[in-house]
Amino acid sequence: MASSSLPETPPCVQIVIDLPGVGGVFDYQVPPHLMERVQVGSLVIVPFGERRVYGIVVAGSPSFQGRATRAIEAVLDERPVVTAAQIELARIISTETLSPLNSVLFAMLPPGLSQQADVLYTWIGPEEVDETRATEKALARLLKRRGPLRGRQIDAALPNRDWRAVARRLVRQGVLRADPVLPPPSVRPKIVRTAQLACSPEEIEAALPHLGRPGSAALARRQAMLRFLLQEPWPLDVTWLYAVSGGNLRDLERLAELGLIHLSETEVWRDPLEGIHPEGEPVEPLEFSEDQKRAWETICQAIHQVEHADVKPILLFGVTGSGKTELYLKAVAEVLSQGRQAVVLVPEIALTPQVVRRFLARFPGKVGLVHSRLSSGERYDTWRRAREGRLSVIIGPRSALFTPFDRLGLVIVDECHEPSYHQSETPPHYHAVQAAIAYARLTKSVLVLGSATPEVHLFYRAQKEEWPLLRLPLRVRVSRVVEGQTSRIETAPMPEVKIVDMRQELKAGNRSIFSRILLENLDQITRAGQQAILFLNRLGSATYVFCRECGYVLKCPRCDIPLTYHLEPQGLICHRCNYRRKMPDTCPQCASREFRQYGLGTERVERELFKVFPHLRVLRMDSSTSRPKGALDLILSHFSRHQADVLIGTQMLAKGLDLPLVTLVGVILADVGLSLPDFRAAERTFQLLTQVAGRAGRGPLGGRVILQTFQPEHYAIRYASQHDYEGFYQHELALRREIGYPPFSQLVRLEFRHREAEVAAHEAEWLAGRIRRWLAESGQPHCDLIGPAPCFYARLEGYYRWQIILRGDDPAAFLRAHLSELKDWRVEVDPPSLL
DNA sequence: AGCACGCCGACT
DNA sequence: GTCGGCGTGCTC
């Protein structure tokens, strides 16, 4: 270790390796010739078994016991790829989420830097193979056709085939060769060759006629190159010279030989923001409203205290359009002025050019952008520029938290309730807000969490731990500064929300999906040249079973959560306890025959709307119409230019778009989401309705929202209609306390997937039995096992899914002792959804 | 992950 | 008898 303070200890370090499934920490020796280069955080290559793998040094090894160790083979990057604080953060995330440390640590690197070890297979056997063995035949054909392939390539070519076992046999038989390989990083710095004049313009002019045979093409090319360089007397990317002259490297080399130019190589940064010019964006801070001023005092004070005291996270409680972004900008400016750095997390969908340009205008040259649509080279370069201190603000989705800043001072998580902050697709299943709380504490940074609808458990924690709560209850409109004038601050009222009881509509003989008042309003505002949005909550709508006459929802007799309707096997099921029953013919409460599931898509809404208002221009936005790349933006820009009167859409409509001509938002059926078998169903519905309601009346025309529902008395709908988050929160919290769900307990969700339904069910039953035994043995009094039951989405991508929920004081701690037995299970601590 | 080792049943 | 299935344990 270069900076080791213990020279008498053996030169050993602890290393975490990039092999899924090998989560441990291993000791390696630092050979003398690498002593100066190996540091905590270094990316190295080490021998592991018969292979070589990538690893990250996580610590020196003072506890070295004299055990046999092997030596580090190479160091890949002169600088550490993670900071000490990041390693500590990875440890915390690993412990909290029950994920192996290596999976967390390597998830912090830009994609392509570290590579997993693989095996290169080469066919060396005869042309003919055993025709009776299908897998063997397929493997041999593949390798003969495409030449040597890596294991990962074969996986892609032969899905669902157990070819590795076959390959092992073939290697033993001597017809197949298997060579371990370690791919080099797929990202590397971009180097361009540059040329620059090496002598005075006079000497160049003098040399111009003597660069080749008179009249030759080479002469003309070389002259063109020099003339261009005379106009641009600095190191110039040679591709420019090729373009203007039609020449190539041979010409340049000739000019270099003659001593007329210098050829050299320079690294260039790939910058996704290069083409973006934030003209028209304010460069100076905007004036604050009274609420913003109050909020700013707290944030500013925190920024100045944080290095000396443990500063609590700050909850910025404000609706969309309440001026949160301006506070973020000012906080970033304050932190930068102290020489520290800032990370701004934004949900991927909200990462619009407008947001980026606003930051870029205020902090030119200092802002880096992370985004899923960037090339891996752009990501890698942004990451390196941040590591080298060339950038000091990073904006991006959850992974941007892992920017290797060494003087972090501020973390902002905007719209912190957004589900995209939880990584659900691939392990490690962490939540960026949880991680940010830990990271801010570790790095002594200020953390600002912004949301109008914070998750109930977060708000509960904020209250309990007395986090500062900053309220921005009003929407602000800032008239842009006119020459020399100060900007004006106006506040806009929240839109009026009207609840329509659809049972009454039915009683009055209206069997349509639209209430009379919604139709009246639609007619009125479109006549006035304004626009409307019709929102349809699709999630789970086909499984939502209720009585159209009395609104009754059938619940599980054991769990008291709504039953859902499924086709396979047909009937009603409780996704909590696996209780099943057939669909009743009549409503159990009022005996009406109108008891059935509710299936409704945007196409149907469009058709029904056409029947009433054939003249209206209607746009439809759902996953099918916006599937093609760019279609979403196209539909939205079409609508915002008023080339349509009505926009019909699903969830994706709820996110922060600003459409000033929209004066009416209609929610076709507000209660759909309430019947989902998830204890957060009410919370999700409240959030969604609040966001959708926020779409109306963003402009000076004002606006109203119409919520159609069969459960007008439901608290989620009532509080959403009153824009009353805290009322909802109190109600929801009381319910959670009663039923013992978070924040009054912790959940761990265990999921198993298999292509065969019985195997999945069987494995789930088996594990449930084992867990019950572990619970009994450990005398764990405060842990319930819920399930096993099929997941709400019982089949996903061809896999049958079953789940087990553990609920208790600390089920994660209990499971930690049994992790090795959950190898094939997906484990989610604090799952964001139980579907 | 990959590869040993070791244990079992099914065929040359 | 061997081949090949797969459960278990190990890699510094």
Coordinates of C-alpha atoms in Angstrom, one line a residue, chain A residues 626-815:
Chain A
S626 CA -46.0 5.3 -27.5
R627 CA -43.9 2.1 -28.0
P628 CA -42.0 3.4 -31.0
K629 CA -39.0 5.4 -29.9
G630 CA -39.8 9.1 -29.7
A631 CA -43.5 8.5 -30.1
L632 CA -44.2 9.7 -26.6
D633 CA -42.6 13.1 -27.3
L634 CA -44.4 13.3 -30.6
I635 CA -47.8 12.8 -29.0
L636 CA -47.0 15.3 -26.3
S637 CA -45.7 18.0 -28.6
H638 CA -48.7 17.5 -30.8
F639 CA -51.0 17.9 -27.9
S640 CA -49.2 20.9 -26.4
R641 CA -49.4 22.7 -29.8
H642 CA -53.1 22.3 -29.5
Q643 CA -53.4 20.0 -32.4
A644 CA -55.8 17.9 -30.4
D645 CA -58.6 18.7 -27.9
V646 CA -58.4 15.6 -25.7
L647 CA -55.6 13.4 -24.6
I648 CA -56.5 10.0 -23.3
G649 CA -53.8 8.2 -21.3
T650 CA -52.5 5.9 -18.6
Q651 CA -50.0 6.2 -15.8
M652 CA -47.3 7.9 -17.9
L653 CA -49.6 11.0 -18.1
A654 CA -49.2 11.7 -14.5
K655 CA -45.6 12.9 -14.7
G656 CA -44.7 16.5 -14.6
L657 CA -45.7 18.0 -17.9
D658 CA -46.8 21.5 -18.0
L659 CA -49.7 22.1 -20.4
P660 CA -51.2 25.6 -19.8
L661 CA -54.2 25.0 -22.1
V662 CA -55.4 22.0 -20.1
T663 CA -58.3 23.2 -17.9
L664 CA -60.0 19.8 -17.3
V665 CA -58.7 16.5 -16.1
G666 CA -61.1 13.6 -15.9
V667 CA -60.2 10.4 -14.0
I668 CA -62.4 7.7 -15.5
L669 CA -62.3 5.5 -12.4
A670 CA -60.4 6.7 -9.5
D671 CA -60.8 3.6 -7.4
V672 CA -59.2 1.1 -9.7
G673 CA -55.8 1.0 -7.9
L674 CA -57.4 0.6 -4.5
S675 CA -58.3 -3.0 -5.1
L676 CA -54.7 -4.1 -5.7
P677 CA -53.4 -6.7 -3.3
D678 CA -50.8 -4.5 -1.8
F679 CA -50.9 -2.7 1.5
R680 CA -49.7 0.4 -0.3
A681 CA -52.7 0.4 -2.7
A682 CA -54.3 3.4 -1.0
E683 CA -51.0 5.3 -0.9
R684 CA -50.3 4.6 -4.5
T685 CA -53.8 5.7 -5.5
F686 CA -53.5 8.9 -3.4
Q687 CA -50.1 9.7 -5.0
L688 CA -51.4 9.1 -8.5
L689 CA -54.6 11.1 -8.1
T690 CA -52.6 14.0 -6.6
Q691 CA -50.2 14.0 -9.5
V692 CA -52.9 13.8 -12.1
A693 CA -54.9 16.5 -10.4
G694 CA -51.7 18.7 -10.6
R695 CA -51.9 18.5 -14.4
A696 CA -55.0 20.7 -14.5
G697 CA -55.0 24.4 -14.4
R698 CA -51.2 25.0 -14.7
G699 CA -51.9 28.1 -16.8
P700 CA -53.7 31.3 -16.1
L701 CA -57.0 29.9 -17.1
G702 CA -57.3 27.8 -14.0
G703 CA -58.8 24.4 -14.1
R704 CA -60.8 21.6 -12.5
V705 CA -60.5 17.9 -11.9
I706 CA -63.4 15.4 -12.1
L707 CA -62.8 12.1 -10.2
Q708 CA -65.3 9.4 -11.1
T709 CA -65.6 6.6 -8.5
F710 CA -67.8 3.9 -7.1
Q711 CA -66.3 4.5 -3.6
P712 CA -66.6 8.3 -3.1
E713 CA -66.3 7.9 0.6
H714 CA -62.8 6.2 0.4
Y715 CA -60.3 8.2 2.3
A716 CA -57.6 8.1 -0.4
I717 CA -60.1 9.7 -2.9
R718 CA -61.4 12.2 -0.4
Y719 CA -58.0 13.5 0.7
A720 CA -56.7 13.6 -2.8
S721 CA -59.7 15.7 -3.8
Q722 CA -58.8 18.1 -1.0
H723 CA -55.1 18.2 -1.8
D724 CA -54.6 17.2 1.8
Y725 CA -51.5 15.1 2.1
E726 CA -51.2 15.3 5.8
G727 CA -54.8 14.3 6.3
F728 CA -54.2 11.3 4.2
Y729 CA -51.0 10.5 6.0
Q730 CA -52.7 10.5 9.5
H731 CA -55.5 8.3 8.3
E732 CA -53.2 5.9 6.5
L733 CA -50.8 5.7 9.4
A734 CA -53.5 4.8 11.8
L735 CA -54.6 1.9 9.5
R736 CA -51.0 0.7 9.2
R737 CA -50.6 0.7 13.0
E738 CA -53.8 -1.3 13.3
I739 CA -52.8 -4.0 10.8
G740 CA -49.1 -4.0 11.7
Y741 CA -47.6 -3.0 8.4
P742 CA -44.7 -0.7 7.7
P743 CA -43.7 1.7 9.3
F744 CA -44.8 -0.4 12.3
S745 CA -43.0 -3.5 11.1
Q746 CA -40.5 -4.4 8.5
L747 CA -41.2 -6.6 5.4
V748 CA -38.9 -8.9 3.4
R749 CA -40.3 -10.3 0.2
L750 CA -39.0 -13.6 -1.1
E751 CA -39.9 -14.4 -4.7
F752 CA -39.3 -17.6 -6.7
R753 CA -39.6 -18.0 -10.5
H754 CA -39.8 -21.1 -12.6
R755 CA -41.0 -22.0 -16.1
E756 CA -43.2 -24.7 -14.6
A757 CA -46.1 -23.7 -12.4
E758 CA -45.9 -26.7 -10.1
V759 CA -42.2 -26.4 -9.6
A760 CA -42.6 -22.8 -8.5
A761 CA -45.5 -23.6 -6.1
H762 CA -43.7 -26.6 -4.7
E763 CA -40.4 -24.7 -4.1
A764 CA -42.4 -21.9 -2.3
E765 CA -44.2 -24.4 -0.1
W766 CA -41.0 -26.1 0.7
L767 CA -39.2 -22.9 1.6
A768 CA -42.1 -21.7 3.7
G769 CA -41.9 -25.0 5.7
R770 CA -38.2 -24.5 6.3
I771 CA -38.7 -20.9 7.4
R772 CA -41.4 -21.9 9.8
R773 CA -39.0 -24.4 11.3
W774 CA -36.2 -21.8 11.5
L775 CA -38.6 -19.4 13.2
A776 CA -39.6 -22.0 15.7
E777 CA -36.0 -23.0 16.4
S778 CA -34.8 -19.4 16.8
G779 CA -37.7 -18.5 19.1
Q780 CA -38.3 -15.5 17.0
P781 CA -41.4 -14.1 18.6
H782 CA -42.0 -11.1 16.3
C783 CA -41.9 -12.4 12.8
D784 CA -44.9 -13.6 10.8
L785 CA -44.7 -15.7 7.6
I786 CA -47.3 -14.6 5.1
G787 CA -48.0 -16.9 2.2
P788 CA -46.8 -18.6 0.2
A789 CA -49.1 -17.4 -2.6
P790 CA -48.8 -16.7 -6.3
C791 CA -47.7 -13.1 -7.0
F792 CA -50.4 -10.8 -8.4
Y793 CA -48.5 -10.9 -11.7
A794 CA -48.5 -14.7 -11.5
R795 CA -46.7 -15.1 -14.8
L796 CA -44.1 -12.7 -16.0
E797 CA -41.9 -13.3 -19.1
G798 CA -42.9 -16.9 -19.2
Y799 CA -42.0 -17.5 -15.5
Y800 CA -44.5 -18.5 -12.8
R801 CA -43.9 -16.4 -9.7
W802 CA -44.6 -17.3 -6.1
Q803 CA -43.8 -15.2 -3.0
I804 CA -43.4 -15.4 0.7
I805 CA -43.6 -12.3 2.9
L806 CA -41.9 -12.0 6.2
R807 CA -43.1 -9.4 8.5
G808 CA -41.7 -8.5 11.9
D809 CA -39.4 -6.3 13.9
D810 CA -36.3 -7.2 11.9
P811 CA -36.9 -10.1 9.5
A812 CA -33.9 -9.1 7.5
A813 CA -31.6 -9.8 10.5
F814 CA -33.3 -13.1 11.0
L815 CA -32.8 -14.1 7.3

